[in-house]
Each structure stands twice: as C-alpha cells, then as structure tokens.
PDB file of C-alpha atoms and ligand atoms in Angstrom:
ATOM      1  CA  MET A 185      73.306   4.588  97.785  1.00  0.00           C
ATOM      2  CA  ALA A 186      69.569   5.198  97.724  1.00  0.00           C
ATOM      3  CA  ILE A 187      69.002   1.611  96.661  1.00  0.00           C
ATOM      4  CA  GLN A 188      71.051   0.304  99.606  1.00  0.00           C
ATOM      5  CA  GLN A 189      69.002   2.347 102.056  1.00  0.00           C
ATOM      6  CA  LYS A 190      65.723   0.974 100.710  1.00  0.00           C
ATOM      7  CA  THR A 191      67.014  -2.590 100.988  1.00  0.00           C
ATOM      8  CA  ALA A 192      68.225  -2.010 104.514  1.00  0.00           C
ATOM      9  CA  LEU A 193      64.885  -0.756 105.710  1.00  0.00           C
ATOM     10  CA  ASN A 194      63.184  -3.726 104.071  1.00  0.00           C
ATOM     11  CA  LEU A 195      59.772  -2.076 104.045  1.00  0.00           C
ATOM     12  CA  GLN A 196      57.190  -4.052 102.121  1.00  0.00           C
ATOM     13  CA  PRO A 197      54.518  -2.177 100.197  1.00  0.00           C
ATOM     14  CA  ILE A 198      51.260  -1.841 102.082  1.00  0.00           C
ATOM     15  CA  ASN A 199      48.465  -3.183  99.978  1.00  0.00           C
ATOM     16  CA  GLN A 200      45.244  -1.229  99.935  1.00  0.00           C
ATOM     17  CA  CYS A 201      42.008  -2.507  98.451  1.00  0.00           C
ATOM     18  CA  VAL A 202      38.967  -0.234  98.375  1.00  0.00           C
ATOM     19  CA  ARG A 203      35.617  -1.693  97.457  1.00  0.00           C
ATOM     20  CA  VAL A 204      32.635   0.590  97.062  1.00  0.00           C
ATOM     21  CA  THR A 205      29.140  -0.508  96.123  1.00  0.00           C
ATOM     22  CA  PHE A 206      26.666   1.925  94.643  1.00  0.00           C
ATOM     23  CA  ASN A 207      22.928   1.309  94.549  1.00  0.00           C
ATOM     24  CA  TYR A 208      20.515   3.530  92.729  1.00  0.00           C
ATOM     25  CA  ASP A 209      17.049   3.143  91.299  1.00  0.00           C
ATOM     26  CA  VAL A 210      15.761   4.305  87.956  1.00  0.00           C
ATOM     27  CA  HIS A 211      12.070   5.139  88.368  1.00  0.00           C
ATOM     28  CA  PHE A 212       9.387   5.500  85.707  1.00  0.00           C
ATOM     29  CA  THR A 213       6.495   7.782  86.411  1.00  0.00           C
ATOM     30  CA  LYS A 214       4.157  10.461  85.101  1.00  0.00           C
ATOM     31  CA  GLY A 215       3.285  13.788  86.654  1.00  0.00           C
ATOM     32  CA  LEU A 216       6.516  13.822  88.665  1.00  0.00           C
ATOM     33  CA  PHE A 217       5.957  17.277  90.131  1.00  0.00           C
ATOM     34  CA  GLN A 218       2.202  16.931  90.733  1.00  0.00           C
ATOM     35  CA  LEU A 219       1.415  17.421  94.387  1.00  0.00           C
ATOM     36  CA  ASP A 220      -0.148  13.974  94.613  1.00  0.00           C
ATOM     37  CA  ASN A 221       2.998  12.275  93.268  1.00  0.00           C
ATOM     38  CA  PRO A 222       5.224  11.668  96.306  1.00  0.00           C
ATOM     39  CA  LEU A 223       8.030   9.880  94.406  1.00  0.00           C
ATOM     40  CA  LEU A 224      10.623  12.660  94.590  1.00  0.00           C
ATOM     41  CA  ALA A 225       9.952  13.328  98.263  1.00  0.00           C
ATOM     42  CA  GLN A 226      10.003   9.604  99.008  1.00  0.00           C
ATOM     43  CA  MET A 227      13.366   9.273  97.271  1.00  0.00           C
ATOM     44  CA  ILE A 228      14.851  11.962  99.479  1.00  0.00           C
ATOM     45  CA  ALA A 229      13.232  10.655 102.646  1.00  0.00           C
ATOM     46  CA  ALA A 230      14.676   7.223 101.817  1.00  0.00           C
ATOM     47  CA  ASP A 231      18.179   8.423 102.697  1.00  0.00           C
ATOM     48  CA  GLY A 232      17.072   7.968 106.301  1.00  0.00           C
ATOM     49  CA  GLU A 233      18.708  11.167 107.484  1.00  0.00           C
ATOM     50  CA  THR A 234      17.322  14.188 109.256  1.00  0.00           C
ATOM     51  CA  THR A 235      15.050  16.254 107.031  1.00  0.00           C
ATOM     52  CA  PRO A 236      14.264  18.688 105.477  1.00  0.00           C
ATOM     53  CA  LYS A 237      17.030  18.299 102.933  1.00  0.00           C
ATOM     54  CA  GLN A 238      18.460  21.112 100.828  1.00  0.00           C
ATOM     55  CA  VAL A 239      17.864  20.688  97.109  1.00  0.00           C
ATOM     56  CA  LEU A 240      19.376  22.853  94.398  1.00  0.00           C
ATOM     57  CA  VAL A 241      17.447  22.737  91.128  1.00  0.00           C
ATOM     58  CA  VAL A 242      19.152  23.084  87.747  1.00  0.00           C
ATOM     59  CA  VAL A 243      16.784  23.145  84.788  1.00  0.00           C
ATOM     60  CA  ASP A 244      17.140  23.058  81.003  1.00  0.00           C
ATOM     61  CA  GLU A 245      15.783  26.241  79.425  1.00  0.00           C
ATOM     62  CA  GLY A 246      14.928  24.409  76.187  1.00  0.00           C
ATOM     63  CA  PHE A 247      12.670  22.095  78.197  1.00  0.00           C
ATOM     64  CA  LEU A 248      11.326  24.780  80.507  1.00  0.00           C
ATOM     65  CA  GLN A 249       9.915  26.844  77.633  1.00  0.00           C
ATOM     66  CA  TYR A 250       7.398  24.049  76.961  1.00  0.00           C
ATOM     67  CA  GLN A 251       6.486  23.526  80.614  1.00  0.00           C
ATOM     68  CA  ASP A 252       4.002  26.166  81.534  1.00  0.00           C
ATOM     69  CA  GLY A 253       4.347  27.049  85.195  1.00  0.00           C
ATOM     70  CA  LEU A 254       6.967  24.412  86.001  1.00  0.00           C
ATOM     71  CA  LEU A 255       8.875  26.650  88.407  1.00  0.00           C
ATOM     72  CA  LYS A 256       5.668  27.471  90.285  1.00  0.00           C
ATOM     73  CA  LYS A 257       4.820  23.778  90.359  1.00  0.00           C
ATOM     74  CA  LEU A 258       8.237  23.013  91.841  1.00  0.00           C
ATOM     75  CA  SER A 259       7.795  25.615  94.513  1.00  0.00           C
ATOM     76  CA  ALA A 260       4.295  24.292  95.364  1.00  0.00           C
ATOM     77  CA  TYR A 261       5.804  20.789  95.540  1.00  0.00           C
ATOM     78  CA  ALA A 262       8.448  21.972  97.985  1.00  0.00           C
ATOM     79  CA  GLN A 263       5.734  23.550 100.142  1.00  0.00           C
ATOM     80  CA  ARG A 264       3.633  20.398 100.088  1.00  0.00           C
ATOM     81  CA  TYR A 265       6.629  18.270 101.160  1.00  0.00           C
ATOM     82  CA  GLU A 266       8.353  20.917 103.297  1.00  0.00           C
ATOM     83  CA  ASP A 267       9.135  18.460 106.042  1.00  0.00           C
ATOM     84  CA  ILE A 268      11.293  16.493 103.589  1.00  0.00           C
ATOM     85  CA  LEU A 269      12.865  19.000 101.223  1.00  0.00           C
ATOM     86  CA  THR A 270      13.564  22.664 100.791  1.00  0.00           C
ATOM     87  CA  PHE A 271      14.854  24.380  97.661  1.00  0.00           C
ATOM     88  CA  SER A 272      18.129  26.252  98.018  1.00  0.00           C
ATOM     89  CA  GLY A 273      17.392  29.535  96.339  1.00  0.00           C
ATOM     90  CA  GLU A 274      15.883  30.038  92.903  1.00  0.00           C
ATOM     91  CA  PRO A 275      16.266  27.246  90.351  1.00  0.00           C
ATOM     92  CA  ILE A 276      19.250  27.774  88.054  1.00  0.00           C
ATOM     93  CA  VAL A 277      18.012  27.906  84.475  1.00  0.00           C
ATOM     94  CA  VAL A 278      20.673  27.021  81.895  1.00  0.00           C
ATOM     95  CA  PRO A 279      20.642  26.715  78.107  1.00  0.00           C
ATOM     96  CA  GLY A 280      19.876  23.259  76.742  1.00  0.00           C
ATOM     97  CA  GLY A 281      22.006  21.292  74.303  1.00  0.00           C
ATOM     98  CA  GLU A 282      25.738  21.232  73.742  1.00  0.00           C
ATOM     99  CA  ALA A 283      26.158  24.964  74.485  1.00  0.00           C
ATOM    100  CA  VAL A 284      25.834  24.235  78.186  1.00  0.00           C
ATOM    101  CA  LYS A 285      28.777  21.800  78.043  1.00  0.00           C
ATOM    102  CA  ASN A 286      30.946  24.208  76.089  1.00  0.00           C
ATOM    103  CA  ASP A 287      31.024  27.007  78.641  1.00  0.00           C
ATOM    104  CA  SER A 288      32.493  26.399  82.097  1.00  0.00           C
ATOM    105  CA  ARG A 289      30.676  29.425  83.515  1.00  0.00           C
ATOM    106  CA  PHE A 290      27.627  27.258  84.137  1.00  0.00           C
ATOM    107  CA  ILE A 291      29.682  24.966  86.351  1.00  0.00           C
ATOM    108  CA  GLU A 292      30.942  28.005  88.250  1.00  0.00           C
ATOM    109  CA  GLN A 293      27.413  29.321  88.640  1.00  0.00           C
ATOM    110  CA  ILE A 294      26.271  26.040  90.212  1.00  0.00           C
ATOM    111  CA  HIS A 295      29.341  25.830  92.457  1.00  0.00           C
ATOM    112  CA  GLN A 296      28.727  29.377  93.614  1.00  0.00           C
ATOM    113  CA  GLN A 297      25.123  28.627  94.465  1.00  0.00           C
ATOM    114  CA  ILE A 298      26.168  25.469  96.318  1.00  0.00           C
ATOM    115  CA  ASN A 299      28.614  27.558  98.311  1.00  0.00           C
ATOM    116  CA  ILE A 300      26.197  30.399  99.049  1.00  0.00           C
ATOM    117  CA  ALA A 301      23.396  28.061 100.085  1.00  0.00           C
ATOM    118  CA  GLY A 302      25.760  25.977 102.193  1.00  0.00           C
ATOM    119  CA  LEU A 303      24.964  22.640 100.569  1.00  0.00           C
ATOM    120  CA  CYS A 304      26.884  19.640 101.840  1.00  0.00           C
ATOM    121  CA  ARG A 305      27.350  16.026 100.813  1.00  0.00           C
ATOM    122  CA  HIS A 306      23.979  15.187 102.357  1.00  0.00           C
ATOM    123  CA  SER A 307      22.240  17.725 100.112  1.00  0.00           C
ATOM    124  CA  TYR A 308      20.953  17.188  96.582  1.00  0.00           C
ATOM    125  CA  VAL A 309      21.320  18.670  93.151  1.00  0.00           C
ATOM    126  CA  LEU A 310      18.154  18.033  91.158  1.00  0.00           C
ATOM    127  CA  ALA A 311      19.076  18.203  87.476  1.00  0.00           C
ATOM    128  CA  ILE A 312      16.174  18.440  85.020  1.00  0.00           C
ATOM    129  CA  GLY A 313      16.771  18.388  81.287  1.00  0.00           C
ATOM    130  CA  GLY A 314      18.350  16.758  78.285  1.00  0.00           C
ATOM    131  CA  GLY A 315      21.542  14.708  78.362  1.00  0.00           C
ATOM    132  CA  ALA A 316      23.739  17.774  77.967  1.00  0.00           C
ATOM    133  CA  VAL A 317      22.302  19.596  80.977  1.00  0.00           C
ATOM    134  CA  LEU A 318      22.429  16.405  83.043  1.00  0.00           C
ATOM    135  CA  ASP A 319      26.082  15.855  82.111  1.00  0.00           C
ATOM    136  CA  MET A 320      26.984  19.423  83.060  1.00  0.00           C
ATOM    137  CA  ALA A 321      24.956  19.607  86.271  1.00  0.00           C
ATOM    138  CA  GLY A 322      26.234  16.154  87.243  1.00  0.00           C
ATOM    139  CA  TYR A 323      29.807  17.276  86.821  1.00  0.00           C
ATOM    140  CA  ALA A 324      29.146  20.364  88.949  1.00  0.00           C
ATOM    141  CA  ALA A 325      27.436  18.283  91.640  1.00  0.00           C
ATOM    142  CA  THR A 326      30.068  15.585  91.785  1.00  0.00           C
ATOM    143  CA  THR A 327      32.959  18.033  92.020  1.00  0.00           C
ATOM    144  CA  ALA A 328      31.547  20.207  94.814  1.00  0.00           C
ATOM    145  CA  HIS A 329      32.579  18.898  98.218  1.00  0.00           C
ATOM    146  CA  ARG A 330      33.865  15.856  96.301  1.00  0.00           C
ATOM    147  CA  GLY A 331      30.320  14.828  95.553  1.00  0.00           C
ATOM    148  CA  ILE A 332      26.868  16.162  96.311  1.00  0.00           C
ATOM    149  CA  ARG A 333      24.059  13.701  95.689  1.00  0.00           C
ATOM    150  CA  LEU A 334      22.659  13.894  92.202  1.00  0.00           C
ATOM    151  CA  LEU A 335      19.006  13.361  91.329  1.00  0.00           C
ATOM    152  CA  ARG A 336      18.561  13.167  87.572  1.00  0.00           C
ATOM    153  CA  VAL A 337      15.313  13.977  85.807  1.00  0.00           C
ATOM    154  CA  PRO A 338      15.981  13.321  82.110  1.00  0.00           C
ATOM    155  CA  THR A 339      13.594  15.019  79.684  1.00  0.00           C
ATOM    156  CA  THR A 340      14.709  13.576  76.341  1.00  0.00           C
ATOM    157  CA  VAL A 341      14.426  10.038  75.004  1.00  0.00           C
ATOM    158  CA  LEU A 342      18.219   9.697  74.980  1.00  0.00           C
ATOM    159  CA  GLY A 343      18.360  11.072  78.509  1.00  0.00           C
ATOM    160  CA  GLN A 344      15.821   8.543  79.743  1.00  0.00           C
ATOM    161  CA  ASN A 345      17.195   5.473  77.985  1.00  0.00           C
ATOM    162  CA  ASP A 346      20.930   6.178  78.018  1.00  0.00           C
ATOM    163  CA  SER A 347      22.747   9.238  79.321  1.00  0.00           C
ATOM    164  CA  GLY A 348      20.558   9.885  82.354  1.00  0.00           C
ATOM    165  CA  VAL A 349      20.679   6.352  83.727  1.00  0.00           C
ATOM    166  CA  GLY A 350      24.445   5.813  83.622  1.00  0.00           C
ATOM    167  CA  VAL A 351      27.393   6.791  85.774  1.00  0.00           C
ATOM    168  CA  LYS A 352      29.118   9.511  83.754  1.00  0.00           C
ATOM    169  CA  ASN A 353      29.124  13.290  83.983  1.00  0.00           C
ATOM    170  CA  GLY A 354      31.112  15.818  82.044  1.00  0.00           C
ATOM    171  CA  ILE A 355      31.642  18.908  79.975  1.00  0.00           C
ATOM    172  CA  ASN A 356      33.635  19.707  76.867  1.00  0.00           C
ATOM    173  CA  ALA A 357      37.001  21.468  76.914  1.00  0.00           C
ATOM    174  CA  PHE A 358      39.875  22.177  74.535  1.00  0.00           C
ATOM    175  CA  GLY A 359      37.564  21.393  71.651  1.00  0.00           C
ATOM    176  CA  LYS A 360      37.079  17.837  72.909  1.00  0.00           C
ATOM    177  CA  LYS A 361      33.839  16.276  74.034  1.00  0.00           C
ATOM    178  CA  ASN A 362      33.625  15.245  77.678  1.00  0.00           C
ATOM    179  CA  PHE A 363      37.252  16.166  78.252  1.00  0.00           C
ATOM    180  CA  LEU A 364      36.445  17.070  81.864  1.00  0.00           C
ATOM    181  CA  GLY A 365      34.257  14.712  83.800  1.00  0.00           C
ATOM    182  CA  THR A 366      33.612  12.246  86.552  1.00  0.00           C
ATOM    183  CA  PHE A 367      32.393   8.725  87.007  1.00  0.00           C
ATOM    184  CA  MET A 368      29.836   9.008  89.770  1.00  0.00           C
ATOM    185  CA  PRO A 369      26.525   7.162  89.912  1.00  0.00           C
ATOM    186  CA  PRO A 370      23.464   9.304  90.605  1.00  0.00           C
ATOM    187  CA  TYR A 371      21.510   9.031  93.832  1.00  0.00           C
ATOM    188  CA  ALA A 372      18.428   8.200  91.743  1.00  0.00           C
ATOM    189  CA  VAL A 373      16.937   8.737  88.302  1.00  0.00           C
ATOM    190  CA  LEU A 374      13.331   9.826  87.846  1.00  0.00           C
ATOM    191  CA  ASN A 375      12.020   9.299  84.310  1.00  0.00           C
ATOM    192  CA  ASP A 376       8.727  11.064  83.599  1.00  0.00           C
ATOM    193  CA  PHE A 377       7.286  10.031  80.217  1.00  0.00           C
ATOM    194  CA  ASP A 378       4.997  13.085  80.141  1.00  0.00           C
ATOM    195  CA  PHE A 379       8.047  15.272  79.626  1.00  0.00           C
ATOM    196  CA  LEU A 380       8.740  13.752  76.209  1.00  0.00           C
ATOM    197  CA  THR A 381       5.661  15.111  74.447  1.00  0.00           C
ATOM    198  CA  SER A 382       7.262  18.486  73.679  1.00  0.00           C
ATOM    199  CA  LEU A 383      10.368  17.038  71.999  1.00  0.00           C
ATOM    200  CA  ASN A 384      10.923  17.906  68.376  1.00  0.00           C
ATOM    201  CA  ASP A 385      11.153  14.991  65.947  1.00  0.00           C
ATOM    202  CA  ARG A 386      14.932  15.080  65.871  1.00  0.00           C
ATOM    203  CA  ASP A 387      15.295  14.582  69.611  1.00  0.00           C
ATOM    204  CA  TRP A 388      12.457  12.055  69.694  1.00  0.00           C
ATOM    205  CA  ARG A 389      14.248   9.988  67.063  1.00  0.00           C
ATOM    206  CA  SER A 390      17.819  10.304  68.301  1.00  0.00           C
ATOM    207  CA  GLY A 391      16.890   8.353  71.417  1.00  0.00           C
ATOM    208  CA  ILE A 392      15.325   5.657  69.241  1.00  0.00           C
ATOM    209  CA  ALA A 393      18.577   5.416  67.288  1.00  0.00           C
ATOM    210  CA  GLU A 394      20.382   4.645  70.550  1.00  0.00           C
ATOM    211  CA  ALA A 395      17.867   1.887  71.281  1.00  0.00           C
ATOM    212  CA  VAL A 396      18.397   0.384  67.809  1.00  0.00           C
ATOM    213  CA  LYS A 397      22.145   0.263  68.465  1.00  0.00           C
ATOM    214  CA  VAL A 398      21.755  -1.343  71.876  1.00  0.00           C
ATOM    215  CA  ALA A 399      19.213  -3.844  70.536  1.00  0.00           C
ATOM    216  CA  LEU A 400      21.526  -4.860  67.706  1.00  0.00           C
ATOM    217  CA  ILE A 401      24.337  -5.521  70.149  1.00  0.00           C
ATOM    218  CA  LYS A 402      22.418  -7.096  73.005  1.00  0.00           C
ATOM    219  CA  ASP A 403      18.882  -8.250  72.355  1.00  0.00           C
ATOM    220  CA  ALA A 404      17.471  -9.634  69.080  1.00  0.00           C
ATOM    221  CA  ASP A 405      13.917  -9.726  70.453  1.00  0.00           C
ATOM    222  CA  PHE A 406      14.182  -6.059  71.347  1.00  0.00           C
ATOM    223  CA  PHE A 407      15.375  -5.313  67.837  1.00  0.00           C
ATOM    224  CA  ASP A 408      12.339  -7.181  66.431  1.00  0.00           C
ATOM    225  CA  PHE A 409      10.112  -5.160  68.733  1.00  0.00           C
ATOM    226  CA  ILE A 410      11.554  -1.919  67.385  1.00  0.00           C
ATOM    227  CA  MET A 411      11.236  -3.072  63.776  1.00  0.00           C
ATOM    228  CA  THR A 412       7.643  -4.214  64.281  1.00  0.00           C
ATOM    229  CA  ASN A 413       6.721  -0.911  65.871  1.00  0.00           C
ATOM    230  CA  ALA A 414       8.787   1.397  63.692  1.00  0.00           C
ATOM    231  CA  ASP A 415       5.757   3.175  62.238  1.00  0.00           C
ATOM    232  CA  LYS A 416       4.146   3.638  65.637  1.00  0.00           C
ATOM    233  CA  LEU A 417       7.380   5.068  66.992  1.00  0.00           C
ATOM    234  CA  ALA A 418       7.648   7.409  64.029  1.00  0.00           C
ATOM    235  CA  ASN A 419       4.071   8.495  64.731  1.00  0.00           C
ATOM    236  CA  ARG A 420       4.968   9.139  68.328  1.00  0.00           C
ATOM    237  CA  ASP A 421       3.052   6.340  70.007  1.00  0.00           C
ATOM    238  CA  MET A 422       3.821   6.966  73.669  1.00  0.00           C
ATOM    239  CA  GLY A 423       2.945   3.458  74.876  1.00  0.00           C
ATOM    240  CA  ILE A 424       5.502   1.918  72.515  1.00  0.00           C
ATOM    241  CA  MET A 425       8.034   4.591  73.418  1.00  0.00           C
ATOM    242  CA  GLU A 426       7.641   3.795  77.114  1.00  0.00           C
ATOM    243  CA  ARG A 427       8.441   0.135  76.431  1.00  0.00           C
ATOM    244  CA  LEU A 428      11.417   1.096  74.281  1.00  0.00           C
ATOM    245  CA  ILE A 429      12.835   3.388  76.953  1.00  0.00           C
ATOM    246  CA  TYR A 430      12.309   0.836  79.699  1.00  0.00           C
ATOM    247  CA  ARG A 431      14.071  -2.000  77.843  1.00  0.00           C
ATOM    248  CA  CYS A 432      16.894   0.192  76.560  1.00  0.00           C
ATOM    249  CA  SER A 433      17.674   1.651  79.971  1.00  0.00           C
ATOM    250  CA  GLN A 434      17.492  -1.835  81.485  1.00  0.00           C
ATOM    251  CA  LEU A 435      20.077  -3.075  78.956  1.00  0.00           C
ATOM    252  CA  HIS A 436      22.291  -0.081  79.688  1.00  0.00           C
ATOM    253  CA  LEU A 437      22.134  -0.675  83.420  1.00  0.00           C
ATOM    254  CA  GLU A 438      22.834  -4.371  83.007  1.00  0.00           C
ATOM    255  CA  HIS A 439      25.820  -3.587  80.829  1.00  0.00           C
ATOM    256  CA  ILE A 440      27.276  -1.052  83.258  1.00  0.00           C
ATOM    257  CA  ALA A 441      27.012  -3.415  86.217  1.00  0.00           C
ATOM    258  CA  GLY A 442      27.620  -6.638  84.278  1.00  0.00           C
ATOM    259  CA  SER A 443      30.769  -5.466  82.536  1.00  0.00           C
ATOM    260  CA  GLY A 444      32.563  -5.537  85.880  1.00  0.00           C
ATOM    261  CA  ASP A 445      34.123  -2.261  84.774  1.00  0.00           C
ATOM    262  CA  PRO A 446      31.525   0.467  85.339  1.00  0.00           C
ATOM    263  CA  PHE A 447      34.133   3.209  85.480  1.00  0.00           C
ATOM    264  CA  GLU A 448      35.800   2.063  82.277  1.00  0.00           C
ATOM    265  CA  MET A 449      39.200   1.495  83.796  1.00  0.00           C
ATOM    266  CA  GLY A 450      39.963  -1.151  81.218  1.00  0.00           C
ATOM    267  CA  SER A 451      38.860  -1.262  77.627  1.00  0.00           C
ATOM    268  CA  SER A 452      35.153  -1.658  78.319  1.00  0.00           C
ATOM    269  CA  ARG A 453      33.180   1.156  76.812  1.00  0.00           C
ATOM    270  CA  PRO A 454      29.518   0.502  77.203  1.00  0.00           C
ATOM    271  CA  PHE A 455      28.099   0.062  73.726  1.00  0.00           C
ATOM    272  CA  GLY A 456      30.898   2.071  72.113  1.00  0.00           C
ATOM    273  CA  PHE A 457      31.687   0.776  68.652  1.00  0.00           C
ATOM    274  CA  TRP A 458      34.922   2.671  68.384  1.00  0.00           C
ATOM    275  CA  THR A 459      37.618   4.307  70.457  1.00  0.00           C
ATOM    276  CA  LEU A 460      40.665   6.249  69.375  1.00  0.00           C
ATOM    277  CA  GLY A 461      43.968   6.325  71.202  1.00  0.00           C
ATOM    278  CA  CYS A 462      43.959   8.409  74.412  1.00  0.00           C
ATOM    279  CA  SER A 463      45.679  11.381  72.850  1.00  0.00           C
ATOM    280  CA  GLN A 464      43.147  11.416  70.037  1.00  0.00           C
ATOM    281  CA  THR A 465      40.037  10.745  72.067  1.00  0.00           C
ATOM    282  CA  ARG A 466      37.088  12.834  71.029  1.00  0.00           C
ATOM    283  CA  ALA A 467      33.357  12.652  70.490  1.00  0.00           C
ATOM    284  CA  ILE A 468      32.674   9.987  73.059  1.00  0.00           C
ATOM    285  CA  ASN A 469      29.659   9.931  75.355  1.00  0.00           C
TER     286      ASN A 469
HETATM  287  N1  NAD B 477      26.722  10.738  80.433  1.00  0.00           N
HETATM  288  C1  NAD B 477      26.533   9.802  79.535  1.00  0.00           C
HETATM  289  O1  NAD B 477      26.744   8.605  79.782  1.00  0.00           O
HETATM  290  C2  NAD B 477      26.036  10.172  78.163  1.00  0.00           C
HETATM  291  C3  NAD B 477      25.611   9.179  77.261  1.00  0.00           C
HETATM  292  C4  NAD B 477      25.115   9.566  76.033  1.00  0.00           C
HETATM  293  C5  NAD B 477      25.067  10.910  75.684  1.00  0.00           C
HETATM  294  N2  NAD B 477      25.493  11.837  76.576  1.00  0.00           N
HETATM  295  C6  NAD B 477      25.438  13.272  76.253  1.00  0.00           C
HETATM  296  O2  NAD B 477      24.090  13.669  76.082  1.00  0.00           O
HETATM  297  C7  NAD B 477      24.055  14.824  75.255  1.00  0.00           C
HETATM  298  C8  NAD B 477      22.904  14.702  74.291  1.00  0.00           C
HETATM  299  O3  NAD B 477      21.729  14.633  75.063  1.00  0.00           O
HETATM  300  P1  NAD B 477      20.262  14.656  74.438  1.00  0.00           P
HETATM  301  O4  NAD B 477      20.186  13.801  73.229  1.00  0.00           O
HETATM  302  O5  NAD B 477      19.350  14.379  75.573  1.00  0.00           O
HETATM  303  O6  NAD B 477      20.079  16.122  73.882  1.00  0.00           O
HETATM  304  P2  NAD B 477      20.388  17.552  74.496  1.00  0.00           P
HETATM  305  O7  NAD B 477      20.589  17.525  75.944  1.00  0.00           O
HETATM  306  O8  NAD B 477      21.460  18.131  73.645  1.00  0.00           O
HETATM  307  O9  NAD B 477      19.008  18.323  74.233  1.00  0.00           O
HETATM  308  C9  NAD B 477      18.578  18.566  72.913  1.00  0.00           C
HETATM  309  C10 NAD B 477      17.599  19.748  72.915  1.00  0.00           C
HETATM  310  O10 NAD B 477      16.354  19.359  73.487  1.00  0.00           O
HETATM  311  C11 NAD B 477      15.910  20.355  74.436  1.00  0.00           C
HETATM  312  N3  NAD B 477      15.021  19.659  75.342  1.00  0.00           N
HETATM  313  C12 NAD B 477      15.310  18.896  76.418  1.00  0.00           C
HETATM  314  N4  NAD B 477      14.212  18.319  76.893  1.00  0.00           N
HETATM  315  C13 NAD B 477      13.189  18.741  76.105  1.00  0.00           C
HETATM  316  C14 NAD B 477      11.787  18.460  76.074  1.00  0.00           C
HETATM  317  N5  NAD B 477      11.226  17.601  76.909  1.00  0.00           N
HETATM  318  N6  NAD B 477      11.033  19.094  75.144  1.00  0.00           N
HETATM  319  C15 NAD B 477      11.592  19.932  74.246  1.00  0.00           C
HETATM  320  N7  NAD B 477      12.906  20.194  74.194  1.00  0.00           N
HETATM  321  C16 NAD B 477      13.694  19.592  75.119  1.00  0.00           C
HETATM  322  C17 NAD B 477      17.195  20.904  74.984  1.00  0.00           C
HETATM  323  O11 NAD B 477      17.015  22.184  75.518  1.00  0.00           O
HETATM  324  C18 NAD B 477      18.074  20.942  73.733  1.00  0.00           C
HETATM  325  O12 NAD B 477      17.822  22.102  73.001  1.00  0.00           O
HETATM  326  C19 NAD B 477      25.422  14.928  74.617  1.00  0.00           C
HETATM  327  O13 NAD B 477      26.138  15.993  75.200  1.00  0.00           O
HETATM  328  C20 NAD B 477      26.097  13.611  74.940  1.00  0.00           C
HETATM  329  O14 NAD B 477      27.495  13.727  75.078  1.00  0.00           O
HETATM  330  C21 NAD B 477      25.968  11.511  77.804  1.00  0.00           C
END
C-alpha cells in the first residue's frame, strides 16, 4: 500500500549539492605578542567586520610556566590594539598534554565562558599551546554556536608542523583517542618560533619524527635535508628547525587540499600509515 502511494505521487528526489571553500593562512613569526608585532590584530581586522572583536584566550599551562609575564603581555597587547580586539574575561588556563583531552570538563569550562561573555560566530577563540590543547580548544570553539572562529597558536614542533595547521579538532572519550571531534579549518594559524625554545628534548624531537615521516612519503629532497642536518637538529639549531617546520607544514597543507578529501570522507587519511576498522578505531590523530 505504502509503495503504491509513493508511486502515485511520483515525487523525484530533490538533489542538493553544497560546496564550501575555506581559506586560511599559516603565518610564521617571532615575538607574536610584542606590542610592535601587529600580526594578530591584522588577522582579526582582516575579517572586514565591525571591531573591536571579542577574543577568548585558552592557554596551555605547561607552556605558560615558561613564559614569564605572558598573561600581562596579552593584556597589554589587547590595550594597544583595543580598537580591533578585546579579551572576553580572564584567559582560561588548562593543563597541557593528553590530560586536557581526557576530561570533558575543560570543554564545558570554555563553553560556559563563551556563553557568559556572549561570544558569537563573529568572535574568536585564541588557542595557545601544544597539539593537545589546540585539539581540545578547537573542539570547544567549533561546537559552540556551531562554530566560533578559531585562531591557533601552536607552541610545540608537532603543533607548528602538523596538528596546528590542519583541519581537525577533538578530545578523547570511552578510552579512545579523538573519539569526539570536528573537521573545521581554523580562521588562521600563527606559528611563533620563539615559543619552541622552552620545549624539552622529547617534545622537540617528536615534531622532527613527524617531519621524517612526511618527508619519506612525499619529498626525497626534504628527507635529505633532514638527514644532512640531523646533528644540528639534535643540537637544537633554530634556523634549521624553522626550515623543517615550514616545509613540513607546507607538505601537510598541500596534502589536505590536494587529496580532494580534506574531511576524510573516503579512505584518505593524511599521512596515516594504518587504519583499523571503524569499530576498532583508536590512536589516530
Ligand atoms: N588535530 C590534528 O590533526 C592532530 C595531528 C597530530 C596530532 N594531534 C594531537 O596532538 C597531540 C600531541 O601534541 P604535541 O606533540 O604538540 O604535544 P602536547 O600538546 O601533548 O604537549 C606536550 C607537552 O608540552 C607542553 N608544552 C607545550 N608547549 C610548550 C613549550 N613551548 N615549552 C614547554 N612545554 C610546552 C605541554 O604543556 C605538554 O606538557 C595529541 O593529542 C595528538 O592526538 C592532532
């Protein structure tokens, strides 16, 4: 009976095709929050909308402990560029590393602050920290009001050459990595090489390991460059590190756009060597 009714009405499916283009820049700088560095303010002004814009800051505690006076610097920056941006309340300081992705209270805390401050989709979340804090703050930003603009300031090598420049956000749940998350490109990424000097050797090297992997897959000359400069990298040569981060993030960005599948709807997983079946999925960026 139901089938007959459908046939009688003869309604064809309405085809819908939605195309969305995202543009964002990954910047490389030093002294990002110095008063004479206008990059952050320029980024916000570039949206072309009425200013000042509300900005909620989320910062990695593990990074902050090495940044004497960073919060004061941020507040001085906001005063200097008060016609362009205003901070929405005190910066939210969260633990660095995986702990911040394992506890959904941090997401709630950011959502609450977004609500209290009255941020909207024309406002910004400025996330400063390692890949874990960026993933968490990104997830919070992209789920409030269905997406508040995200400015990422990665402070680890991996953050600057991989996790911070891509389109994914997320936290862990049910014992699985990145079980909850979103695909949402950032508004912009601001890489400040000065921030890397306080990294311990483990976090300095883990970002190099990512570059080795990407070089092996994509760019033999880049691999040679890493091999030639291995000792300098181990001895924390910042000039070589800057070139490594630049090339690695460039290859990541090219892969995300060039794959034709930036949101991984098909089987494309940027630079992933392995994937388990959906029900088994774990430990994936
Ligand atoms: N979204 C993506 O596409 C993507 C891609 C790759 C990895 N990731 C995620 O990134 C996370 C790993 O990120 P990570 O390697 O940047 O490490 P991390 O975020 O875990 O940080 C490591 C430690 O370094 C500290 N720290 C951060 N900046 C510092 C600095 N400048 N000086 C001193 N200490 C500093 C942090 O507090 C933390 O204790 C994982 O959760 C992973 O899933 C995401």
